[in-house]
Every structure is written in C-alpha cells, then in structure tokens.
mmCIF file of C-alpha atoms in Angstrom:
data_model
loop_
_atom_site.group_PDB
_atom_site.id
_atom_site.type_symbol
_atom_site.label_atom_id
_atom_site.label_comp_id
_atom_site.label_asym_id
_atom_site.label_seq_id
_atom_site.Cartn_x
_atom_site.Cartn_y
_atom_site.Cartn_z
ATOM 1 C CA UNK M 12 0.000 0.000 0.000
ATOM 2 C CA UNK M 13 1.322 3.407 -0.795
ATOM 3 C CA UNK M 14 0.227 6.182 1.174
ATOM 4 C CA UNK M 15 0.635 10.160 0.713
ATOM 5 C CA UNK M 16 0.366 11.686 4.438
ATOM 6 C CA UNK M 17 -0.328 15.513 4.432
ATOM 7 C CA UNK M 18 -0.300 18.081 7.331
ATOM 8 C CA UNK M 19 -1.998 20.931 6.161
ATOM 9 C CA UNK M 20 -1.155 23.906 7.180
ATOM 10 C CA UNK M 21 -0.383 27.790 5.037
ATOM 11 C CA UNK M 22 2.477 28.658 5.740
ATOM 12 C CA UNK M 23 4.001 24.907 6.274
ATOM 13 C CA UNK M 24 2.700 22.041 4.759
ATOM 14 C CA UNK M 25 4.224 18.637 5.371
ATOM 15 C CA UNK M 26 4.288 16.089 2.557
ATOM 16 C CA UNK M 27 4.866 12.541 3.173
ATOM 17 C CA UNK M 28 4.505 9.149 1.089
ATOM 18 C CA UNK M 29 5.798 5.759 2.447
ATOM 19 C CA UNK M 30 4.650 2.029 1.042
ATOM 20 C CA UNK M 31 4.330 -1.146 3.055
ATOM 21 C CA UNK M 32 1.875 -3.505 4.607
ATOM 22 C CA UNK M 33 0.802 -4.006 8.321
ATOM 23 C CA UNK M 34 3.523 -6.224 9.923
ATOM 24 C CA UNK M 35 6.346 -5.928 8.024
ATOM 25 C CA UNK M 36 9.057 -2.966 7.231
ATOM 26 C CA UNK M 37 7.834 0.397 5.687
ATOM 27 C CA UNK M 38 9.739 2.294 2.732
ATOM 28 C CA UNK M 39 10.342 6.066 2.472
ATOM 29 C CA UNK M 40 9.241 7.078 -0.704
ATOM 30 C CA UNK M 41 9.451 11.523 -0.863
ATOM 31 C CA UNK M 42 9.127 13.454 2.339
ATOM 32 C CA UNK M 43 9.187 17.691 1.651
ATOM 33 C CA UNK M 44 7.443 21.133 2.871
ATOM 34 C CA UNK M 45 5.093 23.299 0.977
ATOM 35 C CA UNK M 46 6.281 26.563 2.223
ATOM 36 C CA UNK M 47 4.316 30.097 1.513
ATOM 37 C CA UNK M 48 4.863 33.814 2.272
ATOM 38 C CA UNK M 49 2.867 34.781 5.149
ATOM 39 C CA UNK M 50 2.025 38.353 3.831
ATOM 40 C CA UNK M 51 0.619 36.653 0.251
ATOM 41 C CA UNK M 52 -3.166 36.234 -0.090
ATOM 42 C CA UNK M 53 -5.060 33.184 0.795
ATOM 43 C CA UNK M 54 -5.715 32.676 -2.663
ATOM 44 C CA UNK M 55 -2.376 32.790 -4.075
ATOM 45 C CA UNK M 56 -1.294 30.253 -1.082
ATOM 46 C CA UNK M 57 -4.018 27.795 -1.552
ATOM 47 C CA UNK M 58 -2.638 28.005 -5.374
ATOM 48 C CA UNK M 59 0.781 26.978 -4.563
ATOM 49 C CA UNK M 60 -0.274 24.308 -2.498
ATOM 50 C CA UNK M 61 -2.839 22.626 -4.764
ATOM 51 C CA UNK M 62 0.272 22.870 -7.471
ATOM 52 C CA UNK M 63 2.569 21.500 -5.194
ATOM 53 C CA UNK M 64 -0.173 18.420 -3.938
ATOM 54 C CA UNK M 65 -1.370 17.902 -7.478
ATOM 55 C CA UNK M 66 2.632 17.296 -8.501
ATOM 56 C CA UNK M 67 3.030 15.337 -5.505
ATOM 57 C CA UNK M 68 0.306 12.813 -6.494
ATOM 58 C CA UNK M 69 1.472 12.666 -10.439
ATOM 59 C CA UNK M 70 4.621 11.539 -9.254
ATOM 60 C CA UNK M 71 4.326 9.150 -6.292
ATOM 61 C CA UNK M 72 0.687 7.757 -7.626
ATOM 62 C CA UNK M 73 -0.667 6.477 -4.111
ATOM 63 C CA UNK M 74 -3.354 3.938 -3.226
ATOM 64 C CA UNK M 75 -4.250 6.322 -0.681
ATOM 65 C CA UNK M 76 -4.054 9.941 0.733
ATOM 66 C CA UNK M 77 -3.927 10.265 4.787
ATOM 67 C CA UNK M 78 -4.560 14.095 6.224
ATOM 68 C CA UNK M 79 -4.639 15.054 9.655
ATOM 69 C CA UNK M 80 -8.125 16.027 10.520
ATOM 70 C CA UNK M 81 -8.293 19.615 11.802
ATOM 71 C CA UNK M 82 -9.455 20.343 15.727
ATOM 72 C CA UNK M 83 -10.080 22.935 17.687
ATOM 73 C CA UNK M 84 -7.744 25.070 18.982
ATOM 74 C CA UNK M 85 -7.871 28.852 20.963
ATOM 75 C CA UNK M 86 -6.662 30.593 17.582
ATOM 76 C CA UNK M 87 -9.003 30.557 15.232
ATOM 77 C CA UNK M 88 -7.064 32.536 12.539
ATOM 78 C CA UNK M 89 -4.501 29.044 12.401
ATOM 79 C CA UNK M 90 -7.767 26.748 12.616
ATOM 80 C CA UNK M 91 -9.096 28.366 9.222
ATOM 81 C CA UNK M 92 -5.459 28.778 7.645
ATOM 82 C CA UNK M 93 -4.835 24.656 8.612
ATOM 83 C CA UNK M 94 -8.223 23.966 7.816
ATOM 84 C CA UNK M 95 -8.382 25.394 4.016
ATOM 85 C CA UNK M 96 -4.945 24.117 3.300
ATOM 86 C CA UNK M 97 -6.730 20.636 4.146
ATOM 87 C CA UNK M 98 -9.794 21.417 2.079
ATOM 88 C CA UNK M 99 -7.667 21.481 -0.721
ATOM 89 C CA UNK M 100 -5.698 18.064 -0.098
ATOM 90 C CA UNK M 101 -9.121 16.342 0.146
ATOM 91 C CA UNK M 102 -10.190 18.142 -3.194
ATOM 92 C CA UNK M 103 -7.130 17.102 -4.955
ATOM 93 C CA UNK M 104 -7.241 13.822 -3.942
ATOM 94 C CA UNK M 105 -10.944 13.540 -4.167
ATOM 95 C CA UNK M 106 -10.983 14.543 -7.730
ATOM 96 C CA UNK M 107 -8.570 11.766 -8.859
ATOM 97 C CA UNK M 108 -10.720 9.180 -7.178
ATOM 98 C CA UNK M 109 -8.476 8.206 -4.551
ATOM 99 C CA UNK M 110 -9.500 7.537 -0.806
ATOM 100 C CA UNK M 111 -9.384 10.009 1.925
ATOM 101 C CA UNK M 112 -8.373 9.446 5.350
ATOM 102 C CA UNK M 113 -8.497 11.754 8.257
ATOM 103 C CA UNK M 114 -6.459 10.659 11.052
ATOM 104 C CA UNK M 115 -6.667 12.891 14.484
ATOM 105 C CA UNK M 116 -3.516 13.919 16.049
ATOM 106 C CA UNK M 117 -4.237 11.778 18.778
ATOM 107 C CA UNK M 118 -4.441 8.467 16.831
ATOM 108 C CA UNK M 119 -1.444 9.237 14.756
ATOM 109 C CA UNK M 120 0.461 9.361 17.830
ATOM 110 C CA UNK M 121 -0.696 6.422 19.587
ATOM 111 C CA UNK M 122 -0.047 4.555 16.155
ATOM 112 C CA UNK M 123 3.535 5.649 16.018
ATOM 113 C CA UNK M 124 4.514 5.696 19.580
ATOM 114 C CA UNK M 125 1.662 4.315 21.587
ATOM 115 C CA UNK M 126 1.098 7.456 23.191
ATOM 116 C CA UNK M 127 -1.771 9.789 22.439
ATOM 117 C CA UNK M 128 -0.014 12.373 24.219
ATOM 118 C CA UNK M 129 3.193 12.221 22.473
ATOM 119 C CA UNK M 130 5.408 15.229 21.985
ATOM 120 C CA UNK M 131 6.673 15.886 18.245
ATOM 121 C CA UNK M 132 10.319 15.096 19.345
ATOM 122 C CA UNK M 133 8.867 11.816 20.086
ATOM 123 C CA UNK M 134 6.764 11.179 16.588
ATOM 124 C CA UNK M 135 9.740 12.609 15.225
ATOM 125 C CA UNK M 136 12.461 9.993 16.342
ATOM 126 C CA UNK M 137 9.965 7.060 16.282
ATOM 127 C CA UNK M 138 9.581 8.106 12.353
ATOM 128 C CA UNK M 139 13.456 7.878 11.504
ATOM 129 C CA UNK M 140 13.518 4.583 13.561
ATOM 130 C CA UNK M 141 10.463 2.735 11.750
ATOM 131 C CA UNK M 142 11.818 4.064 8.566
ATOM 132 C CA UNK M 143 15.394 3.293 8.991
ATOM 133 C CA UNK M 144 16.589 6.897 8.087
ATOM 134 C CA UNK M 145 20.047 8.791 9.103
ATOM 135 C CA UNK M 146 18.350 11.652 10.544
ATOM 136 C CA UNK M 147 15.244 12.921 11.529
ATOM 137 C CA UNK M 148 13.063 14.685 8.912
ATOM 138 C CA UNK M 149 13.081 18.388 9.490
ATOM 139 C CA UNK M 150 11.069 20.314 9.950
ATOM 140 C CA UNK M 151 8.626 18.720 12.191
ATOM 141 C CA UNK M 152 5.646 19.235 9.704
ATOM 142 C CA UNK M 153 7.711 16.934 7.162
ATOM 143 C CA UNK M 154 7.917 14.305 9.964
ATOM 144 C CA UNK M 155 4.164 14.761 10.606
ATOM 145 C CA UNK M 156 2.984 13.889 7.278
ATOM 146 C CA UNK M 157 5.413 10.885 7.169
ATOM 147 C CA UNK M 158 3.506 9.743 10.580
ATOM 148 C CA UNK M 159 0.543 10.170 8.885
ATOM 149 C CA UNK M 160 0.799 8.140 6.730
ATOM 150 C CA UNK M 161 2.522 5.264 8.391
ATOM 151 C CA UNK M 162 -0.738 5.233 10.723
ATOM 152 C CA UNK M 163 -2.961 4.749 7.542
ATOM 153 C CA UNK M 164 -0.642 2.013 6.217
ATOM 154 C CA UNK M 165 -1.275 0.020 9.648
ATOM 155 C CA UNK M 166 -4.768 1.407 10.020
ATOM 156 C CA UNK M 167 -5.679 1.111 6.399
ATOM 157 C CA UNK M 168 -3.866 -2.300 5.436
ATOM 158 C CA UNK M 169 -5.780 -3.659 8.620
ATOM 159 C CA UNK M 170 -9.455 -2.673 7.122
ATOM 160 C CA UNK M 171 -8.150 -3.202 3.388
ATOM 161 C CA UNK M 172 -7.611 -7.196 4.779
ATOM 162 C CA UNK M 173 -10.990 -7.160 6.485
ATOM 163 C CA UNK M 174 -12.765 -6.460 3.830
ATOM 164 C CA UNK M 175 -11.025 -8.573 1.227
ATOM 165 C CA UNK M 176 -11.783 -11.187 3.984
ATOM 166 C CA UNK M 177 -15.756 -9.916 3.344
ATOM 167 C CA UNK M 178 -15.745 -10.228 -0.394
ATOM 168 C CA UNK M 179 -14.508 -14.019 -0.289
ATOM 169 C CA UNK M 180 -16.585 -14.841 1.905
ATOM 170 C CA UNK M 181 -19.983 -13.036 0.124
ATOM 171 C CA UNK M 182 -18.307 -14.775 -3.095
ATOM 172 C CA UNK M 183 -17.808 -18.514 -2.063
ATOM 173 C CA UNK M 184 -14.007 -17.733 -1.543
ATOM 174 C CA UNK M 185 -12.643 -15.826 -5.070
ATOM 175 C CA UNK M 186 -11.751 -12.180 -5.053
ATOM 176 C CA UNK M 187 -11.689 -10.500 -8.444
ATOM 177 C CA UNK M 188 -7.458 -10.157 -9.248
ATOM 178 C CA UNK M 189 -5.886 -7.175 -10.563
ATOM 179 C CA UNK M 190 -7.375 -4.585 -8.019
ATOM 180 C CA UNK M 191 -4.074 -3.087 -7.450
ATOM 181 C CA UNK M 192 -1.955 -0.589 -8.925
ATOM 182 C CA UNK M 193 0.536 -1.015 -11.514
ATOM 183 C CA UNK M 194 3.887 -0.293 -11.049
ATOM 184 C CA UNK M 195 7.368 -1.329 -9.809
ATOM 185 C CA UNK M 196 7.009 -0.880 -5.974
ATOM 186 C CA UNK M 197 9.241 2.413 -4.632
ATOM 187 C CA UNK M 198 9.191 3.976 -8.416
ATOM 188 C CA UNK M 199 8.775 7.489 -8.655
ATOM 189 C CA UNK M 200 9.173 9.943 -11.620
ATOM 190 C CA UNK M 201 12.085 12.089 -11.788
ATOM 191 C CA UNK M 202 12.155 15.032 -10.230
ATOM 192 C CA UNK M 203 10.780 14.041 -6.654
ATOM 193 C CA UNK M 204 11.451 15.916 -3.723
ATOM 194 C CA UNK M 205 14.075 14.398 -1.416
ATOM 195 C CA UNK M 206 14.399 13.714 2.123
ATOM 196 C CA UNK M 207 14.996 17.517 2.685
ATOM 197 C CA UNK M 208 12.121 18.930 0.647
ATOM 198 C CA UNK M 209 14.609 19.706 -2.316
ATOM 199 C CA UNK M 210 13.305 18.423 -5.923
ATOM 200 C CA UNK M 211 15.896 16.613 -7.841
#
C-alpha cells in the first residue's frame, strides 16, 4: 500500500509518502514542505499548495491519501489557515478518485509511539527509527505527514484485509485479481522531492 500523508497547514505544509503492509518494514518514498509567504493572499497560497499536492500525487501515484483532521484550537485565525490548506488536499485527492483518510492527532500518535499524548520530538524519532533513516526529517511538519501516513498504512492495510476477507466470503471464496496498482514498488518519476524537501 502506498500512502501520501499531508499536514496541512499555510504557511508549512508537510508532505509525506511511504509504502508497506501491516507487519512488516515500511519504505520512504518523498518526504518535503510546501512553504508560503505569510504576507501573500489566501488565494495565491491555496494556489501553490494545490500545485505542489497535485505534482506530488502525479509523481508518487498512491493507493491512498492520509490528512490530519483539523481540531479545535484557541486561535481561530490558524484553525481556518490549517483547515483550508486541508480542504484542498481532500479536493485534490478527491478529484482523482483516490480515498481520503483523516487521522486525528491523537491516533497518529498512539499509532507511532503508543502514546496519544506524544510530543513531536517523540513522533519525530519514532519516524526515523520505523523508517530506517540517518536523521530525523526536518522540519517537524515533514515528519508529521510521514507519521501520517505510516498510521494509515497500519490502520488502512488492517481494514483493506478485512474487507477482502468480506468479499470471499460473500463470493464462495474468489476475489476479483488485478485490483491493485501497476507499477514497480518504490518507483517514482524524476524530479521528486528528497528527504529535505529539495526536488531533484
């Protein structure tokens, strides 16, 4: 399964996409920041970051697209700002046909470190572990959407099983084949951001 984690956000948005199945080792596939001026208009930002998404899911094709579902916090200006840079994640995404998930921050952490309360430090280093990387990804918006989207793997791969386990059974025991994507696993078109949000 290949998942593209996003945490929205204006004037930082983390990217993410990793592959791999519940239960056995994950791959990092692109990790990267959408970054826009804070004095532009909300227009012109929500424009670089639909470019930037739309390019994101040409060239790493995922089954899936995971994006932190927004909550409520005391300031309401970086509620809307997070909350319209995720309205256009689910659009993009939405209009290519591919599934949605909306993970709390809450659940991602308890995925990734078993603590709902986690700090970021702590997503953060259980990231680079479960991916094997030199470093941590910086900054922590770029490790975000890479937790993201390891918690829909698990969380995802674990309903995606369940209800391949439903279809046999409704069908005597046969599941249509060819339901997955094409494509060599860990391929992505040149030009892909790399680990530190640079495009190659």
């Amino acid at each position: 399964m290949r998942v593209m984690g996003v945490d929205p956000g204006l004037t930082r948005c983390g990217l993410g996409a990793v592959e791999g199945r519940p239960g056995a080792p994950l791959s990092l596939l692109s990790v990267g920041v959408v970054r826009t001026p804070a004095d532009d208009d909300i227009g012109s930002r929500l424009v670089v970051i639909e470019a930037e998404i739309e390019r994101w899911l040409d060239e790493i094709r995922p089954d899936a697209v995971a994006v932190e579902r927004v909550f409520a916090q005391h300031n309401v200006r970086t509620v809307m700002g997070t909350a319209q840079a995720s309205a256009v994640a689910i659009v993009c995404a939405a209009r290519r046909g591919l599934p949605v998930a909306l993970h709390t921050p809450s659940e991602v952490k308890a995925a990734i470190t078993g603590n709902g309360n986690a700090d970021k430090k702590q997503v953060g280093t259980m990231v680079t572990r479960l991916l094997r990387l030199d470093a941590m990804p910086k900054p922590a918006d770029a490790a975000d959407a890479l937790a993201l989207a390891i918690c829909h793997v698990w969380r995802g791969g674990v309903q995606h099983r369940l209800g391949d386990a439903l279809a046999r059974a409704r069908s005597g025991g046969t599941v249509p084949a060819g339901s997955g994507r094409t494509g060599r696993p860990g391929e992505v078109a040149a030009g892909r951001p790399d680990r530190g949000g640079n495009t190659r």
